[in-house]
Tab-separated table of C-alpha atoms and ligand atoms in Angstrom:
chain	number	residue	atom	x	y	z
A	1	MET	CA	-0.028	-0.163	0.147
A	2	SER	CA	2.778	2.471	0.909
A	3	THR	CA	4.080	2.377	-2.603
A	4	SER	CA	0.730	3.104	-4.314
A	5	SER	CA	-0.199	6.327	-5.707
A	6	PRO	CA	-3.034	8.284	-4.411
A	7	ILE	CA	-6.268	8.356	-6.469
A	8	LEU	CA	-8.907	11.180	-6.795
A	9	ILE	CA	-12.162	10.217	-7.620
A	10	VAL	CA	-15.029	12.364	-8.554
A	11	GLY	CA	-18.659	11.000	-9.128
A	12	SER	CA	-22.083	10.544	-7.708
A	13	MET	CA	-23.036	9.318	-4.079
A	14	ALA	CA	-26.444	8.237	-3.819
A	15	PHE	CA	-29.406	6.385	-2.424
A	16	ASP	CA	-30.675	3.686	-4.945
A	17	ASP	CA	-34.003	1.738	-5.232
A	18	LEU	CA	-33.305	-1.444	-6.776
A	19	ASP	CA	-35.983	-3.869	-8.315
A	20	LEU	CA	-33.926	-7.023	-8.519
A	21	PRO	CA	-35.166	-10.564	-9.494
A	22	SER	CA	-34.647	-11.432	-5.838
A	23	GLY	CA	-36.836	-8.755	-4.549
A	24	LYS	CA	-36.824	-4.797	-4.192
A	25	ALA	CA	-34.492	-3.091	-2.170
A	26	ARG	CA	-35.004	0.809	-0.839
A	27	ASP	CA	-32.551	3.404	-0.180
A	28	VAL	CA	-29.401	1.387	-0.758
A	29	VAL	CA	-26.331	3.396	-0.431
A	30	GLY	CA	-24.577	3.658	-3.827
A	31	GLY	CA	-23.445	6.399	-6.464
A	32	SER	CA	-20.706	5.950	-8.958
A	33	ALA	CA	-18.319	7.685	-6.380
A	34	THR	CA	-19.009	5.342	-3.563
A	35	TYR	CA	-18.391	2.132	-5.430
A	36	ALA	CA	-15.219	3.371	-7.227
A	37	ALA	CA	-13.745	4.664	-3.962
A	38	MET	CA	-14.614	1.458	-2.092
A	39	THR	CA	-12.985	-0.644	-4.813
A	40	ALA	CA	-9.906	1.460	-5.460
A	41	SER	CA	-9.151	1.768	-1.664
A	42	VAL	CA	-8.328	-1.969	-1.784
A	43	PHE	CA	-5.260	-1.061	-3.747
A	44	ALA	CA	-4.092	2.727	-2.947
A	45	PRO	CA	-5.112	5.798	-0.798
A	46	VAL	CA	-8.302	7.410	-2.180
A	47	ARG	CA	-9.705	11.107	-2.057
A	48	VAL	CA	-13.245	11.650	-3.150
A	49	VAL	CA	-14.962	14.629	-4.451
A	50	ALA	CA	-18.944	14.449	-4.068
A	51	VAL	CA	-22.005	15.889	-2.654
A	52	VAL	CA	-24.331	14.144	-0.196
A	53	GLY	CA	-27.430	15.707	1.321
A	54	ASP	CA	-28.409	15.956	5.154
A	55	ASP	CA	-29.850	12.643	4.859
A	56	PHE	CA	-27.001	10.720	3.844
A	57	PRO	CA	-25.772	8.436	6.905
A	58	GLU	CA	-22.791	9.507	8.828
A	59	HIS	CA	-21.731	6.049	9.487
A	60	VAL	CA	-21.080	5.382	5.543
A	61	LEU	CA	-18.404	8.111	5.705
A	62	ILE	CA	-16.791	6.629	8.604
A	63	ALA	CA	-16.781	3.288	7.263
A	64	MET	CA	-15.111	4.870	4.079
A	65	GLN	CA	-12.577	6.686	6.220
A	66	ALA	CA	-11.721	3.210	8.016
A	67	ARG	CA	-10.818	2.038	4.572
A	68	GLY	CA	-8.370	4.727	3.861
A	69	ILE	CA	-10.672	6.870	1.979
A	70	ASP	CA	-10.208	10.749	2.464
A	71	THR	CA	-13.618	12.053	2.649
A	72	ARG	CA	-12.743	15.891	3.150
A	73	GLY	CA	-13.782	16.230	-0.373
A	74	ILE	CA	-17.396	15.132	0.180
A	75	GLU	CA	-19.593	18.151	0.775
A	76	ARG	CA	-22.934	17.848	2.916
A	77	ALA	CA	-25.330	20.134	1.303
A	78	ASN	CA	-28.893	21.009	2.572
A	79	GLY	CA	-31.402	18.916	0.921
A	80	LYS	CA	-31.917	15.605	-0.405
A	81	THR	CA	-29.023	12.979	-1.796
A	82	PHE	CA	-29.084	12.304	-5.510
A	83	ARG	CA	-31.428	9.372	-5.931
A	84	TRP	CA	-31.630	6.646	-8.714
A	85	ALA	CA	-34.091	3.925	-9.242
A	86	GLY	CA	-33.785	1.020	-11.623
A	87	ARG	CA	-35.331	-2.310	-12.627
A	88	TYR	CA	-33.445	-5.460	-13.609
A	89	ASP	CA	-34.922	-8.049	-15.890
A	90	GLN	CA	-34.657	-11.470	-14.863
A	91	ASP	CA	-31.241	-12.314	-16.603
A	92	LEU	CA	-29.603	-9.533	-14.603
A	93	VAL	CA	-28.257	-7.873	-17.663
A	94	HIS	CA	-30.830	-5.380	-19.146
A	95	ARG	CA	-31.733	-2.806	-16.953
A	96	THR	CA	-34.189	0.218	-17.179
A	97	THR	CA	-33.921	3.312	-15.095
A	98	LEU	CA	-37.059	4.251	-13.590
A	99	ASP	CA	-36.003	7.566	-12.012
A	100	THR	CA	-33.098	9.852	-11.611
A	101	GLN	CA	-33.344	12.740	-9.062
A	102	LEU	CA	-30.459	14.910	-9.197
A	103	ASN	CA	-31.317	16.533	-6.011
A	104	VAL	CA	-28.223	18.001	-4.135
A	105	PHE	CA	-26.457	17.703	-7.367
A	106	ALA	CA	-28.313	19.995	-9.200
A	107	ASP	CA	-26.505	22.967	-7.581
A	108	PHE	CA	-23.100	21.136	-6.967
A	109	ARG	CA	-20.001	22.602	-8.109
A	110	PRO	CA	-16.832	20.535	-7.184
A	111	ARG	CA	-14.308	22.255	-5.106
A	112	LEU	CA	-11.210	20.449	-4.743
A	113	PRO	CA	-9.193	21.033	-1.573
A	114	GLU	CA	-5.800	22.354	-1.998
A	115	SER	CA	-4.305	19.013	-1.105
A	116	TYR	CA	-6.314	17.112	-3.725
A	117	ARG	CA	-4.687	19.117	-6.739
A	118	ASP	CA	-1.500	17.174	-7.148
A	119	THR	CA	-3.262	13.886	-7.001
A	120	PRO	CA	-1.617	11.729	-9.940
A	121	PHE	CA	-4.431	9.494	-10.751
A	122	LEU	CA	-7.915	10.966	-11.510
A	123	LEU	CA	-11.025	9.234	-11.860
A	124	LEU	CA	-13.999	11.225	-13.468
A	125	GLY	CA	-16.680	8.864	-12.333
A	126	ASN	CA	-20.160	8.779	-13.921
A	127	ILE	CA	-21.491	12.422	-13.205
A	128	HIS	CA	-22.560	15.254	-15.296
A	129	PRO	CA	-19.776	15.879	-17.865
A	130	GLY	CA	-19.827	19.631	-17.183
A	131	LEU	CA	-18.683	18.672	-13.540
A	132	GLN	CA	-16.002	16.298	-14.924
A	133	LEU	CA	-14.774	19.269	-16.800
A	134	ASP	CA	-14.876	21.692	-13.795
A	135	VAL	CA	-12.450	18.881	-11.840
A	136	LEU	CA	-10.201	18.874	-14.896
A	137	GLU	CA	-9.713	22.609	-14.624
A	138	GLN	CA	-8.602	22.189	-10.986
A	139	VAL	CA	-5.993	19.531	-11.140
A	140	ARG	CA	-2.443	19.957	-11.919
A	141	SER	CA	-0.910	17.782	-14.489
A	142	PRO	CA	-2.370	14.289	-13.548
A	143	ARG	CA	-0.362	11.273	-14.863
A	144	LEU	CA	-3.460	9.464	-15.711
A	145	VAL	CA	-7.219	10.546	-16.261
A	146	VAL	CA	-9.737	7.878	-16.616
A	147	ALA	CA	-13.193	8.620	-17.093
A	148	ASP	CA	-16.794	7.078	-17.068
A	149	THR	CA	-20.045	8.028	-18.514
A	150	MET	CA	-23.755	6.582	-19.259
A	151	ASN	CA	-26.508	7.014	-21.742
A	152	PHE	CA	-28.069	9.606	-19.488
A	153	TRP	CA	-25.200	12.125	-20.428
A	154	ILE	CA	-24.657	10.646	-23.976
A	155	THR	CA	-28.244	11.815	-25.035
A	156	GLY	CA	-28.503	14.487	-22.651
A	157	GLU	CA	-25.260	16.502	-22.690
A	158	PRO	CA	-23.283	15.601	-25.993
A	159	THR	CA	-21.555	18.997	-26.343
A	160	LEU	CA	-20.016	18.936	-22.993
A	161	LEU	CA	-19.102	15.199	-23.362
A	162	ALA	CA	-17.427	15.687	-26.367
A	163	SER	CA	-15.102	18.222	-24.823
A	164	MET	CA	-14.490	15.843	-21.926
A	165	LEU	CA	-13.403	13.234	-24.104
A	166	LYS	CA	-10.585	15.381	-25.756
A	167	ARG	CA	-9.049	15.676	-22.613
A	168	ILE	CA	-8.767	11.971	-21.134
A	169	ASP	CA	-6.274	9.195	-21.301
A	170	VAL	CA	-8.915	6.619	-20.792
A	171	LEU	CA	-12.607	6.185	-21.430
A	172	ILE	CA	-14.594	3.461	-19.860
A	173	VAL	CA	-18.065	2.636	-21.249
A	174	ASN	CA	-20.229	-0.392	-21.792
A	175	ASP	CA	-21.042	-1.760	-25.314
A	176	GLU	CA	-24.498	-0.269	-25.356
A	177	GLU	CA	-22.856	3.194	-24.506
A	178	ALA	CA	-20.145	2.840	-27.118
A	179	ARG	CA	-22.549	2.053	-29.798
A	180	GLN	CA	-24.932	4.961	-28.772
A	181	LEU	CA	-21.918	7.513	-28.620
A	182	SER	CA	-20.526	6.470	-32.024
A	183	GLY	CA	-23.748	5.499	-33.971
A	184	ILE	CA	-22.127	2.297	-35.104
A	185	HIS	CA	-23.117	-1.088	-34.267
A	186	ASN	CA	-19.900	-3.027	-34.650
A	187	ILE	CA	-17.798	-2.790	-31.522
A	188	ARG	CA	-14.411	-2.620	-33.078
A	189	ARG	CA	-15.606	0.148	-35.530
A	190	ALA	CA	-17.527	1.913	-32.652
A	191	ALA	CA	-14.102	1.630	-30.764
A	192	ARG	CA	-12.240	3.453	-33.469
A	193	ASP	CA	-14.590	6.094	-33.944
A	194	ILE	CA	-14.692	6.848	-30.315
A	195	LEU	CA	-10.790	7.071	-30.251
A	196	ALA	CA	-10.807	9.453	-33.199
A	197	ARG	CA	-12.857	11.706	-30.686
A	198	GLY	CA	-9.811	12.252	-27.912
A	199	PRO	CA	-9.578	9.441	-25.666
A	200	LYS	CA	-6.080	7.738	-26.017
A	201	ARG	CA	-7.541	4.585	-24.925
A	202	LEU	CA	-11.051	3.066	-24.788
A	203	VAL	CA	-12.349	0.140	-22.467
A	204	ILE	CA	-15.575	-1.265	-23.536
A	205	LYS	CA	-17.358	-3.350	-20.744
A	206	ARG	CA	-19.330	-6.366	-21.755
A	207	GLY	CA	-20.982	-7.366	-18.535
A	208	GLU	CA	-20.763	-10.877	-17.285
A	209	HIS	CA	-18.605	-11.372	-20.443
A	210	GLY	CA	-15.687	-9.210	-19.103
A	211	ALA	CA	-14.231	-6.217	-21.118
A	212	LEU	CA	-12.277	-4.949	-24.150
A	213	LEU	CA	-9.424	-2.666	-24.088
A	214	PHE	CA	-8.451	-0.676	-27.273
A	215	ASP	CA	-5.137	0.939	-27.282
A	216	GLU	CA	-1.849	1.589	-29.234
A	217	GLU	CA	-1.111	-2.164	-29.239
A	218	GLY	CA	-4.345	-3.200	-30.453
A	219	VAL	CA	-7.233	-4.914	-28.623
A	220	PHE	CA	-7.075	-7.099	-25.334
A	221	ALA	CA	-9.951	-9.075	-23.926
A	222	ALA	CA	-10.233	-9.578	-20.135
A	223	HIS	CA	-12.691	-12.554	-19.343
A	224	GLY	CA	-15.379	-11.889	-16.733
A	225	PHE	CA	-15.382	-14.293	-13.621
A	226	PRO	CA	-18.344	-16.871	-14.170
A	227	LEU	CA	-20.039	-16.261	-10.598
A	228	GLU	CA	-22.388	-19.082	-9.265
A	229	ASP	CA	-24.485	-16.470	-7.188
A	230	GLU	CA	-25.514	-13.206	-9.307
A	231	VAL	CA	-27.224	-10.892	-6.930
A	232	ASP	CA	-27.207	-7.266	-7.697
A	233	PRO	CA	-25.022	-5.851	-10.698
A	234	THR	CA	-25.352	-2.102	-9.431
A	235	GLY	CA	-22.161	-0.588	-9.387
A	236	ALA	CA	-20.195	-3.065	-11.185
A	237	GLY	CA	-19.102	-0.877	-13.830
A	238	ASP	CA	-17.857	1.620	-11.105
A	239	SER	CA	-16.322	-1.315	-9.280
A	240	PHE	CA	-14.607	-2.086	-12.569
A	241	ALA	CA	-13.212	1.536	-12.982
A	242	GLY	CA	-12.149	1.553	-9.296
A	243	GLY	CA	-10.386	-1.665	-9.642
A	244	PHE	CA	-8.564	-0.561	-12.889
A	245	LEU	CA	-7.367	2.615	-11.557
A	246	GLY	CA	-6.433	1.199	-8.330
A	247	TYR	CA	-4.136	-1.491	-9.620
A	248	LEU	CA	-2.537	1.012	-11.974
A	249	ALA	CA	-1.746	3.193	-8.950
A	250	THR	CA	0.215	0.382	-7.529
A	251	GLN	CA	2.467	0.352	-10.564
A	252	SER	CA	5.501	2.590	-11.384
A	253	ASP	CA	4.340	2.993	-14.929
A	254	VAL	CA	1.547	2.868	-17.140
A	255	THR	CA	2.574	0.592	-19.738
A	256	PRO	CA	0.694	-1.737	-22.153
A	257	LEU	CA	1.468	-4.317	-20.043
A	258	ALA	CA	0.260	-2.821	-16.724
A	259	LEU	CA	-3.201	-1.697	-18.713
A	260	ARG	CA	-3.573	-5.197	-19.557
A	261	ARG	CA	-3.207	-6.533	-15.807
A	262	ALA	CA	-5.264	-3.679	-14.797
A	263	MET	CA	-8.077	-5.032	-16.997
A	264	VAL	CA	-8.065	-8.500	-15.373
A	265	HIS	CA	-7.889	-6.769	-11.883
A	266	ALA	CA	-10.764	-4.849	-12.877
A	267	THR	CA	-13.057	-7.757	-14.031
A	268	ALA	CA	-11.951	-9.476	-10.699
A	269	THR	CA	-12.861	-6.390	-8.679
A	270	ALA	CA	-16.269	-5.958	-10.447
A	271	SER	CA	-17.225	-9.530	-9.902
A	272	PHE	CA	-17.302	-9.227	-6.128
A	273	CYS	CA	-19.746	-6.250	-6.747
A	274	VAL	CA	-22.377	-8.470	-8.160
A	275	GLU	CA	-22.238	-10.960	-5.186
A	276	ALA	CA	-24.083	-8.727	-2.795
A	277	VAL	CA	-26.705	-6.012	-2.762
A	278	GLY	CA	-25.509	-2.487	-3.218
A	279	THR	CA	-21.991	-2.139	-1.539
A	280	GLY	CA	-22.544	-5.117	0.697
A	281	LYS	CA	-19.227	-6.962	-0.589
A	282	VAL	CA	-16.962	-4.172	-2.084
A	283	GLY	CA	-17.270	-2.270	1.251
A	284	VAL	CA	-15.272	-5.148	2.847
A	285	LEU	CA	-13.234	-6.332	-0.032
A	286	ALA	CA	-9.702	-7.314	0.754
A	287	ARG	CA	-6.797	-7.252	-1.719
A	288	ASP	CA	-6.007	-11.096	-1.077
A	289	GLU	CA	-9.587	-11.969	-2.287
A	290	VAL	CA	-9.157	-9.914	-5.602
A	291	SER	CA	-5.698	-11.671	-5.928
A	292	ALA	CA	-7.394	-15.101	-5.516
A	293	ARG	CA	-9.870	-14.153	-8.121
A	294	VAL	CA	-7.372	-12.738	-10.671
A	295	ALA	CA	-5.815	-16.209	-10.293
A	296	ASP	CA	-8.961	-17.943	-10.899
A	297	ILE	CA	-9.676	-15.901	-14.108
A	298	GLN	CA	-6.257	-16.735	-15.345
A	299	LYS	CA	-6.963	-20.261	-15.150
A	300	LEU	CA	-9.797	-19.552	-17.609
A	301	TYR	CA	-7.590	-19.049	-20.485
A	302	GLU	CA	-4.994	-21.915	-19.789
A	303	PHE	CA	-5.293	-24.304	-22.548
A	304	GLY	CA	-1.758	-25.313	-23.351
A	305	ALA	CA	0.366	-24.685	-26.365
A	306	SER	CA	-1.515	-24.714	-29.598
A	307	THR	CA	-0.704	-28.013	-31.785
A	308	MET	CA	-2.515	-26.665	-34.724
B	1	AMP	P1	-23.303	1.012	-12.604
B	1	AMP	O1	-24.197	0.076	-12.163
B	1	AMP	O2	-22.034	0.891	-12.613
B	1	AMP	O3	-23.872	1.690	-13.887
B	1	AMP	O4	-23.806	2.201	-11.503
B	1	AMP	C1	-24.620	2.370	-10.949
B	1	AMP	C2	-24.569	3.521	-9.945
B	1	AMP	O5	-24.467	4.785	-10.582
B	1	AMP	C3	-25.943	3.793	-9.103
B	1	AMP	O6	-25.515	3.487	-7.546
B	1	AMP	C4	-26.385	5.146	-9.256
B	1	AMP	O7	-26.767	5.708	-8.038
B	1	AMP	C5	-25.363	5.790	-9.953
B	1	AMP	N1	-26.020	6.565	-11.032
B	1	AMP	C6	-27.097	6.282	-11.795
B	1	AMP	N2	-27.411	7.220	-12.874
B	1	AMP	C7	-26.326	8.195	-12.566
B	1	AMP	C8	-26.390	9.315	-13.280
B	1	AMP	N3	-27.014	9.822	-14.196
B	1	AMP	N4	-25.434	10.310	-12.848
B	1	AMP	C9	-24.602	9.741	-11.754
B	1	AMP	N5	-24.635	8.748	-11.036
B	1	AMP	C10	-25.644	7.781	-11.502
């Protein structure tokens, strides 16, 4: 841990109402920054910039601090915390957003504490792209900027999103978002189109199937870990991003090989998220559990030398 570089994460902190095949869960603590911070803190010190309302439980912030997460950048505003509601299909693959209430996010302007501005690794979690740009204005020469986004912003804020894309090193989206952003169905061609818009590298998540990395070396595939018990995929994408950047923060250089290893650590980390409702698992995740799952994922590819 002592050799890991700090990571700055900006994103949402939320209450989620989830309709899962196993039943309904209400007022579940979630949000892109929450999931990403909890998972990144498995690897490295984390600083969070976000806003919560006066209804957000203090014990969650205390639990985050106990995991080495610096919460001084989390503003507590008067009003209600951001709220999101979603319904999953029986297969847990497709989900429908039922409701998004920005609440305290509507007036939020991120203000980075001075001590956060030189953080070397930056994760612009899923949040209004205008706020992602605000944060980019306040940091001083980060080593790596990774950004996440979603359909809500792709359709709602295309111009600001386009400006954001020009200023980042890695964009992480899922396959549906990649198709929506590019207007191209074929994933490889969609990736080429998105890379031409600015990001130096692109990660396309494919749910239980893992994720693809497109970079200067070509394409790399990291398989998802086939789980026996899938409970709640909410936050798996943010946990992927947290694991990805968390692993990179343990490395001295962001090389193509380090990026490939980060991809496998990210799919391993995200798989834990799905095993419990909300942050039930990622809030207590340990590094050796991630390492064991990385080893299990590696076994998925071992098929000996090709004889053909
Ligand atoms: P994921 O399943 O990785 O896409 O992340 C789901 C989390 O993102 C939930 O905990 C939500 O609270 C949060 N979320 C959903 N919609 C938005 C949005 N428009 N902006 C920011 N966060 C969101």
